[in-house]
Coordinates of C-alpha atoms in Angstrom, one line a residue:
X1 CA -90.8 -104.0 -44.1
X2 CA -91.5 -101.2 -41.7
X3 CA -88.6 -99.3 -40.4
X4 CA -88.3 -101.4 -37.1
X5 CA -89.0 -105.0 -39.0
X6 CA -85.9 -103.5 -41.0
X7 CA -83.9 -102.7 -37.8
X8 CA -85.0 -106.1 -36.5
X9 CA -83.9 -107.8 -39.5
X10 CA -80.4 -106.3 -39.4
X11 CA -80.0 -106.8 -35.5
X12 CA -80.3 -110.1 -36.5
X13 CA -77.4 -110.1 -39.0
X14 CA -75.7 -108.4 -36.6
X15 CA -75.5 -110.7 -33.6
X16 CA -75.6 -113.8 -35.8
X17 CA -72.3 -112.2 -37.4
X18 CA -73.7 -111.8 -40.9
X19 CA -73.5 -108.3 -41.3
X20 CA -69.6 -107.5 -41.0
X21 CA -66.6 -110.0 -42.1
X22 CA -65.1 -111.9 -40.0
X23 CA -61.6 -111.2 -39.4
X24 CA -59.4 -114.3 -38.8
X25 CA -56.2 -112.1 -37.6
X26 CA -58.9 -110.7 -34.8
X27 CA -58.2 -112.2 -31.4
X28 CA -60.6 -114.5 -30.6
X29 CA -63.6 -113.7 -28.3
X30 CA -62.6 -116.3 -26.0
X31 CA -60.0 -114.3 -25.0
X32 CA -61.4 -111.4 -24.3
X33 CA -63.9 -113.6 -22.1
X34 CA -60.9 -114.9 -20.1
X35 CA -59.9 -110.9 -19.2
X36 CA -63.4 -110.1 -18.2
X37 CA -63.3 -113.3 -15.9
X38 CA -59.8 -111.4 -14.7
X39 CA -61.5 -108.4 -14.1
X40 CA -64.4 -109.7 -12.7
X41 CA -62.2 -111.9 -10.5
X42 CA -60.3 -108.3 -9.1
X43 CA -63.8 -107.0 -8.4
X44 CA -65.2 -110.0 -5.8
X45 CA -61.9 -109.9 -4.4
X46 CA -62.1 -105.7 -3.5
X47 CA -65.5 -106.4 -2.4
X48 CA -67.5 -104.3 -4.8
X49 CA -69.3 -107.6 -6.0
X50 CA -70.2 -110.7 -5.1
X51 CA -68.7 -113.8 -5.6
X52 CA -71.2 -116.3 -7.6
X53 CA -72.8 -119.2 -5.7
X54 CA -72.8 -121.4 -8.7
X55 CA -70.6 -119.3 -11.8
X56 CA -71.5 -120.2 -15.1
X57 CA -69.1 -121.3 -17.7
X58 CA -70.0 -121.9 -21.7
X59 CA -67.9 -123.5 -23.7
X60 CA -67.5 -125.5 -27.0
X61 CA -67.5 -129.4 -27.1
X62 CA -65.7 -131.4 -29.6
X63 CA -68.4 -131.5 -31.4
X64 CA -68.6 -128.0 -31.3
X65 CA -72.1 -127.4 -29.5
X66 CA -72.3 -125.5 -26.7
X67 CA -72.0 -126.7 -23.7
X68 CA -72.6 -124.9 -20.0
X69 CA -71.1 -125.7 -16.5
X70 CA -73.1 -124.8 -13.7
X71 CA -71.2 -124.3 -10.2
X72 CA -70.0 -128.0 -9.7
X73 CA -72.5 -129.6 -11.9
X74 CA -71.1 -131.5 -14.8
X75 CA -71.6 -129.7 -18.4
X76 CA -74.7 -129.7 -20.0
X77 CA -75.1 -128.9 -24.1
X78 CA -77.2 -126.0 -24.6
X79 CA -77.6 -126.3 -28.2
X80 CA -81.5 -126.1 -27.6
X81 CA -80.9 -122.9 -25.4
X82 CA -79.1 -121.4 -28.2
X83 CA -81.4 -119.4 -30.5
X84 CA -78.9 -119.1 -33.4
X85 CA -75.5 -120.1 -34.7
X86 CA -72.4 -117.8 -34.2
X87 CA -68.9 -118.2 -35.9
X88 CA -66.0 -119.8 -34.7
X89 CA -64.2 -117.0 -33.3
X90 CA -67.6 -116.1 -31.0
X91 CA -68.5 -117.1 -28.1
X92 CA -71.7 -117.4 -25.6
X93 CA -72.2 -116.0 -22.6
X94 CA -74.7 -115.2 -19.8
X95 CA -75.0 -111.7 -19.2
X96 CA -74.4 -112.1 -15.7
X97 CA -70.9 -113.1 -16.7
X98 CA -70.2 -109.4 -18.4
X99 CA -71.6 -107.6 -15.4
X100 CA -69.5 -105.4 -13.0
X101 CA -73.1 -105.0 -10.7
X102 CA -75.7 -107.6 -9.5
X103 CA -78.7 -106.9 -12.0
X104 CA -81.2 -105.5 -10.3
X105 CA -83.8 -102.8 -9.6
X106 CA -83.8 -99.5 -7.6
X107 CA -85.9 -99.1 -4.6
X108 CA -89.5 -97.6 -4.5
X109 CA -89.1 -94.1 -3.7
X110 CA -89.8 -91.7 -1.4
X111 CA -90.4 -87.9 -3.4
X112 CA -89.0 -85.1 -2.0
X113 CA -91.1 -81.5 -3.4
X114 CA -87.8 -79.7 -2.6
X115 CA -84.9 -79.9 -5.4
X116 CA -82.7 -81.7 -3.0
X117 CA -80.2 -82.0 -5.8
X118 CA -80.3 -86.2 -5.9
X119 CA -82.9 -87.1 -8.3
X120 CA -84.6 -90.9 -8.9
X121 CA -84.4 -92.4 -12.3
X122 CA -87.9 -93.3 -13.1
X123 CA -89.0 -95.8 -16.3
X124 CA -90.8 -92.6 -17.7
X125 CA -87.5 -91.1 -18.1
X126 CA -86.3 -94.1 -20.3
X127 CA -87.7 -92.8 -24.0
X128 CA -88.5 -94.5 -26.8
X129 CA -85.4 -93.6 -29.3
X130 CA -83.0 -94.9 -26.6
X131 CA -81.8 -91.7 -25.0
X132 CA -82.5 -90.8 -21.7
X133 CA -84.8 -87.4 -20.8
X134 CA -83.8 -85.9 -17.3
X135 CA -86.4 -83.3 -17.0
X136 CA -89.0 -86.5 -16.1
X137 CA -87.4 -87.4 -13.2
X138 CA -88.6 -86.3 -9.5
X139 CA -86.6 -85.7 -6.5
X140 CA -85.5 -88.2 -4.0
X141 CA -86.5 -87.1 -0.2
X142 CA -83.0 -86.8 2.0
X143 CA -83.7 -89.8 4.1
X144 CA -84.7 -92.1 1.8
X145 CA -81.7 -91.5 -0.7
X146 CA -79.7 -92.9 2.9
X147 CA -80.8 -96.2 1.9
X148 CA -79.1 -96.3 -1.3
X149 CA -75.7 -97.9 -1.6
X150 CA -73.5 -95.7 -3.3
X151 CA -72.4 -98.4 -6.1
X152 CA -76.4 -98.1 -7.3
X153 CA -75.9 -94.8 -7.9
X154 CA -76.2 -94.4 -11.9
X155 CA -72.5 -93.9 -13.6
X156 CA -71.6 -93.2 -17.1
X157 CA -72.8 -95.8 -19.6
X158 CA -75.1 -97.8 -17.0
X159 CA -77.8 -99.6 -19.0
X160 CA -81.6 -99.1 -18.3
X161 CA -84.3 -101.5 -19.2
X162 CA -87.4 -100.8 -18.3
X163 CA -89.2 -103.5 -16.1
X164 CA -92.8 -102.6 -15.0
X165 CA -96.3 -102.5 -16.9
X166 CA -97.5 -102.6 -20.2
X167 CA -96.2 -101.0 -23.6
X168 CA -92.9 -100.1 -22.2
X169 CA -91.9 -103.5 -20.6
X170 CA -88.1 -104.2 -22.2
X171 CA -87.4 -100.9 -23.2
X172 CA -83.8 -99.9 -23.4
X173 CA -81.4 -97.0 -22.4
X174 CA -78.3 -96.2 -21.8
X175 CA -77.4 -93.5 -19.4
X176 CA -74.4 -91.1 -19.9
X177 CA -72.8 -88.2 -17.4
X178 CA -74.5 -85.8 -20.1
X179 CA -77.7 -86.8 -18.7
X180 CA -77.4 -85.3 -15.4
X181 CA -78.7 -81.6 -14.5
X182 CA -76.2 -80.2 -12.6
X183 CA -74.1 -83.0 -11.8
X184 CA -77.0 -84.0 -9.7
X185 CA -76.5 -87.6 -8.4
X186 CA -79.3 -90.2 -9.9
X187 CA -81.0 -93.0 -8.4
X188 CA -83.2 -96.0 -10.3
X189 CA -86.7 -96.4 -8.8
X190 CA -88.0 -99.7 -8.3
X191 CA -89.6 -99.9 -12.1
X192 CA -86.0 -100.2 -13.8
X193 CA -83.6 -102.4 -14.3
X194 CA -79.6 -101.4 -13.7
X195 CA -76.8 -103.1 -16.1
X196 CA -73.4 -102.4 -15.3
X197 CA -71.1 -104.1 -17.8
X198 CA -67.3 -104.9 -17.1
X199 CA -65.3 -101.4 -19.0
X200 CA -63.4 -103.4 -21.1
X201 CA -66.7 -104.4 -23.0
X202 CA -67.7 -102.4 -26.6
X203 CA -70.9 -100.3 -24.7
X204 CA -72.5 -99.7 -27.6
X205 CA -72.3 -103.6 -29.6
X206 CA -73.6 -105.0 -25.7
X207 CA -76.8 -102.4 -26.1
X208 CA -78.0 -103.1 -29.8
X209 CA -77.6 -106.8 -28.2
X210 CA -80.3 -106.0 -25.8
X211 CA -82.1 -104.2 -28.4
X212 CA -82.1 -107.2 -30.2
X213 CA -83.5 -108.8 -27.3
X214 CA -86.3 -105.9 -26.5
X215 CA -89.3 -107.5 -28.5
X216 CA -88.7 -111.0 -26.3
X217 CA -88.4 -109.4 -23.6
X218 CA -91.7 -107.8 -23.7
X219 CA -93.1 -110.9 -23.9
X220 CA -91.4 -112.3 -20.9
X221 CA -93.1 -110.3 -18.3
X222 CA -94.9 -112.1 -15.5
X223 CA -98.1 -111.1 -13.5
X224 CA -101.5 -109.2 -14.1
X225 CA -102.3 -107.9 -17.5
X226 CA -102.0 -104.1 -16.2
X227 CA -98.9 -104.5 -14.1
X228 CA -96.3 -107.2 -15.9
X229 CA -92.9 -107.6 -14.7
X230 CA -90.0 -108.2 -16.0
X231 CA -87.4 -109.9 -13.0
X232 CA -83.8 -108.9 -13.2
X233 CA -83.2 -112.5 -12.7
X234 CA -84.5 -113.2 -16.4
X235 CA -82.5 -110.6 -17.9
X236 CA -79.4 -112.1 -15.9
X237 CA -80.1 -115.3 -17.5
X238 CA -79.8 -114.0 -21.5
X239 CA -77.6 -115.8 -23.7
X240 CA -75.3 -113.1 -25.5
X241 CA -73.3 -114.1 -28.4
X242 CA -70.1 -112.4 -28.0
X243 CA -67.7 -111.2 -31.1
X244 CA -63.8 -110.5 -30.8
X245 CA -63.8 -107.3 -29.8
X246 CA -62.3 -105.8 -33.1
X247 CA -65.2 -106.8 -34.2
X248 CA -67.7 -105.4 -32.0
X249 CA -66.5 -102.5 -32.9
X250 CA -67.2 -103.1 -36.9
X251 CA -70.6 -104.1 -36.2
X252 CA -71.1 -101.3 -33.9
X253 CA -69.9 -99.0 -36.5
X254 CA -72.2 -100.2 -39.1
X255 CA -74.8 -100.1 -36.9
X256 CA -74.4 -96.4 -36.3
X257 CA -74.0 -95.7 -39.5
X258 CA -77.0 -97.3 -41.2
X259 CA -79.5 -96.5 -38.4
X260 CA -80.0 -93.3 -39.5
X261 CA -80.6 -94.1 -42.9
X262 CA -83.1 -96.7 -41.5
X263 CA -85.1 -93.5 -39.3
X264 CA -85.4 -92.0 -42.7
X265 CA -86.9 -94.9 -44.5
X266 CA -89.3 -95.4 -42.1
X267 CA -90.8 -91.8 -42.0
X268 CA -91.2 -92.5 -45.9
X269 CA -92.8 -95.7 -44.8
X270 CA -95.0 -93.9 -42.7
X271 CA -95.7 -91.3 -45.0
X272 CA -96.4 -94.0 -47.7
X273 CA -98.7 -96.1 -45.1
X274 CA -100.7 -93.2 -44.1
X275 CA -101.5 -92.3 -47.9
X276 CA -102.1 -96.0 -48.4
X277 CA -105.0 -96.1 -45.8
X278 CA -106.2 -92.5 -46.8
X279 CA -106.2 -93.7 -50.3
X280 CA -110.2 -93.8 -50.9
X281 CA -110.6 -90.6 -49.1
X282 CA -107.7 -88.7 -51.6
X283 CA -109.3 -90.6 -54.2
X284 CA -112.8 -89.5 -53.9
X285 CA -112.3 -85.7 -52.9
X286 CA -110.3 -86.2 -56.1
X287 CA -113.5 -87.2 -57.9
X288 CA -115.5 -84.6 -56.1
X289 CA -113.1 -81.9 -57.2
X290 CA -113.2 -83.1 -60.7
X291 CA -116.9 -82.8 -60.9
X292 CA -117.9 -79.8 -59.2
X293 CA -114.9 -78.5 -61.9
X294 CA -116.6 -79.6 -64.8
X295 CA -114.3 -82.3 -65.9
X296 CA -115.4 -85.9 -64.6
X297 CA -117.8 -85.9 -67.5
X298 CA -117.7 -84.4 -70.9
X299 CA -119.9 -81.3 -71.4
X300 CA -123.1 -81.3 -74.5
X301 CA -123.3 -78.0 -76.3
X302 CA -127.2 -79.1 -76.6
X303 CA -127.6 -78.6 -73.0
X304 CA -129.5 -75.9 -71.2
X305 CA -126.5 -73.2 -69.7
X306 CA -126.9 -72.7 -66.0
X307 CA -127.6 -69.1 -66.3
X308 CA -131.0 -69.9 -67.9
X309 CA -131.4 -72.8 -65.0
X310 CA -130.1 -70.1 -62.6
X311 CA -133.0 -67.6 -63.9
X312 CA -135.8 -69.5 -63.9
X313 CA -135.1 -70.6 -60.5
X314 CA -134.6 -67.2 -59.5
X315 CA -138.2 -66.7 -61.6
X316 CA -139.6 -69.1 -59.3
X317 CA -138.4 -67.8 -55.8
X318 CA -140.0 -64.3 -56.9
X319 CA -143.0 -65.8 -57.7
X320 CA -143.2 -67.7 -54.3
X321 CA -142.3 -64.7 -52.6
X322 CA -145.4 -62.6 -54.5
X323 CA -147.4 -65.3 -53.2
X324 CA -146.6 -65.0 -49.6
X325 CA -145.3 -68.6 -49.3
X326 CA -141.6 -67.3 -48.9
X327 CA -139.5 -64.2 -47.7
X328 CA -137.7 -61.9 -49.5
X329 CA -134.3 -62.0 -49.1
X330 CA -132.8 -58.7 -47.8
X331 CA -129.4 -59.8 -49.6
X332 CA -129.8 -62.0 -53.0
X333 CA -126.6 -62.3 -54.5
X334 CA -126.2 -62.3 -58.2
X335 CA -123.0 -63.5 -59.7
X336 CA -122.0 -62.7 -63.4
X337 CA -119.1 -62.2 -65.5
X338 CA -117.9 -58.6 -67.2
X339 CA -114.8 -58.5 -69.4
X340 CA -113.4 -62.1 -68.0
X341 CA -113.7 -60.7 -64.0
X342 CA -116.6 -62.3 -61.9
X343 CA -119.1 -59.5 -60.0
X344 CA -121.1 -59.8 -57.5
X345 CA -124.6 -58.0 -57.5
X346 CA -126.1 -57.8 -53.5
X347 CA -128.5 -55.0 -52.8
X348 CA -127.9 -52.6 -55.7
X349 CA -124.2 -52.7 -54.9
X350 CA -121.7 -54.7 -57.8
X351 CA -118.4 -55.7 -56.6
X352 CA -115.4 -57.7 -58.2
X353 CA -115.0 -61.2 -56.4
X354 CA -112.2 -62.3 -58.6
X355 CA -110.2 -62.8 -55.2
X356 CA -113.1 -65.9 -54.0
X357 CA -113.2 -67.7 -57.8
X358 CA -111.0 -70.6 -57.3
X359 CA -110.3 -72.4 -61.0
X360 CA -112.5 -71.3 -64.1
X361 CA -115.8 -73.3 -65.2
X362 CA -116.9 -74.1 -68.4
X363 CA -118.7 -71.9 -70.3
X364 CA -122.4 -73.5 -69.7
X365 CA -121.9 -73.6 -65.9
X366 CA -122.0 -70.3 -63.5
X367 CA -120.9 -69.6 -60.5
X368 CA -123.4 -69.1 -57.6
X369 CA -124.2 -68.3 -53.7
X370 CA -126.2 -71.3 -51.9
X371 CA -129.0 -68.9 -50.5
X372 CA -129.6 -67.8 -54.4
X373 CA -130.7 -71.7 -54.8
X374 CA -132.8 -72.7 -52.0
X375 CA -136.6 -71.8 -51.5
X376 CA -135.7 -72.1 -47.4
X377 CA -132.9 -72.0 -45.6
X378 CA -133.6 -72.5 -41.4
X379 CA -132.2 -74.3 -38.7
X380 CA -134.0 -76.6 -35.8
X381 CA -135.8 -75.6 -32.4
X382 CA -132.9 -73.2 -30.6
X383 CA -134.9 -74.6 -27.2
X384 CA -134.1 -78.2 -25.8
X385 CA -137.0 -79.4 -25.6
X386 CA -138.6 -81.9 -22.9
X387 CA -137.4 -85.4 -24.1
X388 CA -140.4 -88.0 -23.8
X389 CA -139.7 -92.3 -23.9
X390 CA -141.5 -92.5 -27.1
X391 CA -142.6 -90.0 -29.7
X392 CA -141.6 -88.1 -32.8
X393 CA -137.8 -88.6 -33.6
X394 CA -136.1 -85.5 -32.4
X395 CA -132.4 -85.1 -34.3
X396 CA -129.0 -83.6 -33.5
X397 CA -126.1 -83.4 -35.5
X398 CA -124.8 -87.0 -33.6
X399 CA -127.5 -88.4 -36.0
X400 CA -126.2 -87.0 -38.7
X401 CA -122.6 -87.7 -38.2
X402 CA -122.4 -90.9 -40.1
X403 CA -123.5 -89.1 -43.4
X404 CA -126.8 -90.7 -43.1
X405 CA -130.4 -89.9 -41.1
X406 CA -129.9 -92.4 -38.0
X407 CA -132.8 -93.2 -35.7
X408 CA -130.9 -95.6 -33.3
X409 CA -130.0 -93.8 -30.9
X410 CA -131.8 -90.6 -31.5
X411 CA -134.4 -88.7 -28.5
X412 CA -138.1 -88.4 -29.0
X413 CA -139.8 -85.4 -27.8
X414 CA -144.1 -85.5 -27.9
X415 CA -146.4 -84.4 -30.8
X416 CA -147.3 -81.0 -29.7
X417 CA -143.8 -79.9 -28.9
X418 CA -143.2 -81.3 -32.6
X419 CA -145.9 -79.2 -34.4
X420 CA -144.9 -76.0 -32.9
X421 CA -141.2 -76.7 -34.3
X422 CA -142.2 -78.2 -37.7
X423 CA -144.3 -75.3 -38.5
X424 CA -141.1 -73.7 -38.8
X425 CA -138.5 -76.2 -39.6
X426 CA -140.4 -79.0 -41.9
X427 CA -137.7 -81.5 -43.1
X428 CA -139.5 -83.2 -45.8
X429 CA -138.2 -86.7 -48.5
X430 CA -135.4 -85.7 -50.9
X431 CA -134.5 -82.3 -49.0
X432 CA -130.9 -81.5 -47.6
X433 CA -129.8 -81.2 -43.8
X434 CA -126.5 -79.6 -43.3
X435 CA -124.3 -79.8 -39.6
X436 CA -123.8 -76.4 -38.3
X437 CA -122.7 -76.7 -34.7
X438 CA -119.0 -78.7 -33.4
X439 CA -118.3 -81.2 -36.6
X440 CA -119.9 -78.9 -39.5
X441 CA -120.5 -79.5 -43.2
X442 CA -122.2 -83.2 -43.1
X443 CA -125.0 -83.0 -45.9
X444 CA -127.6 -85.6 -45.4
X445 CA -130.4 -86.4 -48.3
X446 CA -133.6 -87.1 -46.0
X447 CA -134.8 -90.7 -47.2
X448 CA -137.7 -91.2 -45.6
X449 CA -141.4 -90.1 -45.1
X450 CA -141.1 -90.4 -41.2
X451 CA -141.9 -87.2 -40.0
X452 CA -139.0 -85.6 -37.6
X453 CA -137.6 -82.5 -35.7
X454 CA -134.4 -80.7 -35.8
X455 CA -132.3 -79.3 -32.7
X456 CA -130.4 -75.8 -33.8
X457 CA -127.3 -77.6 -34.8
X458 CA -128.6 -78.8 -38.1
X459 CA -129.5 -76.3 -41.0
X460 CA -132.5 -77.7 -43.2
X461 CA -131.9 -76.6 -47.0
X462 CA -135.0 -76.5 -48.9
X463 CA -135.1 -75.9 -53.1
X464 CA -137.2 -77.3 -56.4
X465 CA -135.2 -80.8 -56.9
X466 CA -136.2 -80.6 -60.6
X467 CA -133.8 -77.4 -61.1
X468 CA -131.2 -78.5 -58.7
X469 CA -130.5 -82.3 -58.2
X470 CA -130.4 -83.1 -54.2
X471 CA -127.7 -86.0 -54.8
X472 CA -125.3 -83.3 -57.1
X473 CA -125.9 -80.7 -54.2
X474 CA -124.8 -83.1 -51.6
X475 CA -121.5 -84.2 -53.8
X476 CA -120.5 -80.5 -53.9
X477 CA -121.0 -80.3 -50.3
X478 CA -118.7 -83.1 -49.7
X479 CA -116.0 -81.6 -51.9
X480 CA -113.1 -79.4 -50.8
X481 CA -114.6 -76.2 -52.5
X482 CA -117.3 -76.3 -49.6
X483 CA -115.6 -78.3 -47.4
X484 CA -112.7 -75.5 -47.2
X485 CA -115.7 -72.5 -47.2
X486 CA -117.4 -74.6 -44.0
X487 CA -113.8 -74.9 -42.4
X488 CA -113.1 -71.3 -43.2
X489 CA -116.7 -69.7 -41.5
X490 CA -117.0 -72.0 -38.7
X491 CA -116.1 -69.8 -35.6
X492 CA -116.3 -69.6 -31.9
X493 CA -115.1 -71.2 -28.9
X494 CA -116.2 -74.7 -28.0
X495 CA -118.7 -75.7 -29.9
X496 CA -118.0 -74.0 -32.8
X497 CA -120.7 -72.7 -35.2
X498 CA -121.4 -72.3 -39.1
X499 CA -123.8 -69.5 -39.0
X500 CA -126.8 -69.4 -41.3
X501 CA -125.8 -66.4 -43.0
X502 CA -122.1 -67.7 -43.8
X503 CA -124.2 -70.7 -44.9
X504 CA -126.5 -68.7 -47.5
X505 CA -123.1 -67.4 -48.7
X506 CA -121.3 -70.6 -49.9
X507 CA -119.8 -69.9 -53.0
X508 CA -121.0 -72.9 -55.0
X509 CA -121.2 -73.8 -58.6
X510 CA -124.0 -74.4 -61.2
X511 CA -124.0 -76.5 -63.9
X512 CA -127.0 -77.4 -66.5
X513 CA -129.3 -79.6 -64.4
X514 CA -128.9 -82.5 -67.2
X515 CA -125.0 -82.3 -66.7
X516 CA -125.8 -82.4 -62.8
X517 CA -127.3 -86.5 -63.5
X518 CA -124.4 -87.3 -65.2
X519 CA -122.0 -86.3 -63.3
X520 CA -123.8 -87.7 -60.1
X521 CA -123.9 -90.9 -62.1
X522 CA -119.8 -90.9 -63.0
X523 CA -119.8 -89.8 -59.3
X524 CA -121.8 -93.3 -58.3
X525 CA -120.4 -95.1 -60.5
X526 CA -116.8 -94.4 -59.7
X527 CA -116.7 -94.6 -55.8
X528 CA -117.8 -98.2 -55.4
X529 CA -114.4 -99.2 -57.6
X530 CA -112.6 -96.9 -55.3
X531 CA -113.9 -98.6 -52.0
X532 CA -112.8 -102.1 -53.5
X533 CA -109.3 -100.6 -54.6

C-alpha cells in the first residue's frame, strides 16, 4: 500500500469500529444523540439556527436495520443507504443533525488592497496536510464584509471543505483561533464549505470522519470538467456513523498517534517507488561505471596495453599533422604515472593531477584527455542559416536529444549554404556528435551515409575507429565519470555551454582496443536484461 491507501485502509477500521474495542460500560451513542437534539433544540429556539422543515430521525428497527424518518413521512429502512455495518452501541446520523450552522458557503468576494484587518478564507488557504495557511488569504473590502452575518464569521474548530474545481474538490480543514494574524476576523469565500458541529461533539473523531469521506467526495462534484462543484446540500446529506463518545475519543487517540508513523512510511514508500522506477537508469550507470573501471569484464595479459594504443595513435596524429591534413595542437596533454602519482605533460610543463584521478585502473589501461584521441574536434556553423522547405538536413541538439540522429522534425537549409559549412564541420558514418549548448553531454554514433550539417550547439568528434572503438567512446560518455566532467564545465547563463576547450580536456580512460569490444559487448548484452527487469 502507499501511505494514503494505508490511511484509507485504517479510516476505514476506524469508522466501521474495528480499530479500538468496544467498551460495553461506555454510554451508548444514542445518548449522546438525544443531548445534541437538546442542544440543538436550545439553539432554534435563541434564534441562532433554524428550525428544520422536515428533521431527520435514524433509528434501529427490530430487526435492527436502520431505519430513517423524514418530517411526517413514515420510516423508511436505509440499509441500502448505509455503506457499512456499525456496532450496537453506534449510531447513524446525517450530518445536518450534528450541526450548530446551516452548511453552507461564503459569499464571492469583494478584495480590498488595503490590510483592512478582516480577511476572506479562500480554498487556496485550505492545504493539503489538513492545517490551515493564513498568509494565502486576501483582504475583504469594508463594505462588502457588511454583508456577512456575524455567525459566518470563522470560530475555533469550524470545519473547511473545499468545494470548487478540480484536484482540490473535498479537501478538508479545520480552522483554529491560532490561525488568525492578529486576531483578524475571517470570512469563507464562495469556494468553501463551513461546518459548525454542536461543542459537545469529539472535533477531531467528526474530521477524520470527513476524511474518510474526502475521496467520495471528490467524485461527487457536479458541473463542467474545469469548474466541478461540490453543493453544501450533498455534504448535509452524509451518513456519519457515530460512536459513544468515550469512544470517539479512543479512536481519535489512535488515530493521532499512528498517523505519524504512517507520514513516515510513506516517505520510505516514496523513496522506494522512486528507486523502483529509476531502477534501469541506477542499473545501467552502474554497468557504465563498472566498465569504464575495468571490471565488467575480466582483463587478458595477452592484450596490447593502452599506452602502446595510446602511442601509436599519438604516432598517427603527428603524421597527419606533417602532412598538412590536421593542426597541431597548441596544448597536447600527456598523462603518465611516476612513483604511483599521475602527471600531466602540456606544453613542456609536468604537473601532478593526482587531485582529478577518481579510482585506480588496471595496469594495461591509461588514463587520457579526449583532445589526445581525436584527429578533429569542431563544432557546427556559429551562423543560423537561411532555412529552405527541402534540402540538406540541418541538426540542432533537439535532434540529438533522444540519443539518436533524428530527421523528423529537423530544418533543411540549401546545398551551397551546406558546402560552405561541411568544409569545416563534415560529420561522416561511425563518427561521434556530442551536445554542447542547454542539455549537454548526449553522444550520438552517426548511422547513416546521408550527408548533414551541424548548428554550433553540437561538437563533432572525429578519430581512427580501429584504435578507439566509436560504441566504447560513446558508453564512457554516457557514464558518470564524463557525465559529472560535462555537468562540472558547462557554464553560463541561459543556455548554458560546454566549451570546446573544456571538451578536449575530458579526463577519460583508455583501455586496450580488444578489451574496448568486449566490454561494449558485456555492455550490450547486459542492458537489454536490465530494460526487461
Amino acid at each position: 500500500m502507499t501511505g494514503q491507501q494505508l490511511k484509507n485502509s485504517i479510516l476505514q477500521m476506524a469508522v466501521q469500529g474495528k480499530l479500538v474495542p468496544q467498551n460495553p460500560n461506555d454510554e451508548p451513542a444514542a445518548v449522546l444523540l438525544e443531548s445534541i437534539r437538546a442542544e440543538r433544540e436550545k439553539l432554534i429556539k435563541e434564534g441562532i439556527i433554524k428550525k428544520e422543515k422536515n428533521p431527520s430521525f435514524i433509528f434501529r428497527g427490530a430487526d435492527n436495520l436502520p431505519y430513517e424518518k423524514v418530517g411526517e413521512n413514515e420510516p423508511v429502512c436505509i440499509a441500502d443507504q448505509v455503506p457499512f455495518e456499525i456496532p450496537n452501541s453506534w449510531e447513524w446520523v446525517r450530518l445536518h443533525s450534528l450541526v450548530s450552522k446551516e452548511v453552507r458557503r461564503g459569499k464571492s468576494p469583494k478584495y480590498s488592497s488595503m490590510s483592512s484587518g478582516i480577511q476572506v478564507f479562500a480554498q487556496k488557504c485550505n492545504t493539503k496536510s489538513g492545517e490551515i495557511d493564513m498568509t494565502l488569504a486576501k483582504y475583504l473590502d469594508p463594505i462588502a464584509f457588511s454583508k456577512y452575518p456575524c455567525e459566518e464569521y470563522l470560530q475555533d474548530r469550524d470545519i473547511i471543505v473545499n468545494s470548487t474545481g478540480n484536484g482540490t474538490l473535498g479537501r478538508i480543514g479545520i480552522f483554529r483561533d491560532k490561525d488568525r494574524i492578529n486576531g483578524s476576523v475571517i470570512v469563507p469565500d464562495s469556494h468553501v464549505t463551513v461546518i459548525r458541529f454542536v461543542p459537545s461533539e469529539n472535533i477531531n473523531y467528526l474530521l477524520y470522519i470527513l476524511k474518510y469521506y474526502q475521496p467520495f467526495l471528490e467524485k461527487l462534484g457536479e458541473g463542467s470538467t474545469n469548474q466541478t462543484e461540490l453543493k453544501p446540500a450533498i455534504i448535509s446529506e452524509l451518513l456519519f456513523p457515530i460512536p459513544p463518545i468515550r469512544e470517539q475519543h479512543r479512536i481519535a487517540d489512535k488515530l493521532i498517534e499512528i498517523f505519524p508513523l504512517i507520514d513516515a512510511y510513506n516517505e520510505k514508500q516514496i523513496i522506494l517507488i522512486s528507486l523502483q522506477r529509476n531502477f534501469s537508469n541506477l542499473f545501467k550507470k552502474s554497468i557504465l561505471q563498472m566498465a569504464v573501471q575495468g571490471k565488467l569484464v575480466p582483463q587478458d595479459p595477452n592484450d596490447e596495453p593502452a599506452s602502446v594504443l595510446l602511442e601509436r595513435i599519438l604516432a598517427e596524429k603527428e603524421q597527419l599533422i606533417k602532412d598538412g591534413k590536421i593542426k597541431k595542437d597548441k596544448h597536447e596533454s600527456i598523462i603518465f604515472r611516476r612513483d604511483n602519482s599521475h602527471y600531466e605533460l602540456v606544453d613542456g610543463i609536468e604537473h601532478c593531477i593526482d587531485d582529478e584521478i577518481p579510482f585506480e585502473l588496471p595496469e594495461s589501461w591509461c588514463w587520457v584527455r579526449l583532445g589526445s584521441l581525436l584527429t578533429k574536434l569542431t563544432d557546427g556553423t556559429h551562423n543560423t542559416p537561411k532555412y529552405v522547405d527541402k534540402g540538406i538536413p540541418f541538426l540542432s541538439v533537439k535532434d540529438l536529444s533522444l540519443g539518436k540522429l533524428d530527421f523528423l522534425k529537423c530544418k533543411y537549409i540549401s546545398e551551397k549554404e551546406h558546402s560552405s559549412i561541411f568544409g569545416r564541420c563534415n560529420p561522416e558514418y561511425g563518427d561521434v556528435l556530442l551536445t554542447k549548448v542547454g542539455t549537454t553531454g548526449i553522444p550520438v554514433i552517426v548511422d547513416t551515409e546521408v550527408e548533414f550539417s551541424l548548428f554550433v550547439s553540437v561538437a563533432l568528434l572525429k578519430f581512427n575507429q580501429k584504435k578507439l572503438f566509436n560504441k566504447f567512446l560513446l558508453y564512457q560518455i554516457n557514464s558518470s565519470l564524463v557525465q559529472g566532467q560535462a555537468l562540472e564545465n558547462t557554464k553560463g547563463v541561459g543556455n548554458k555551454n560546454w566549451v570546446m576547450r573544456d571538451i578536449a580536456r575530458t579526463l577519460l580512460v583508455l583501455p586496450p582496443i580488444i578489451e574496448q569490444h568486449r566490454i561494449v559487448a558485456k555492455i550490450e548484452e547486459l542492458l537489454p536484461l536490465i530494460q526487461s527487469i
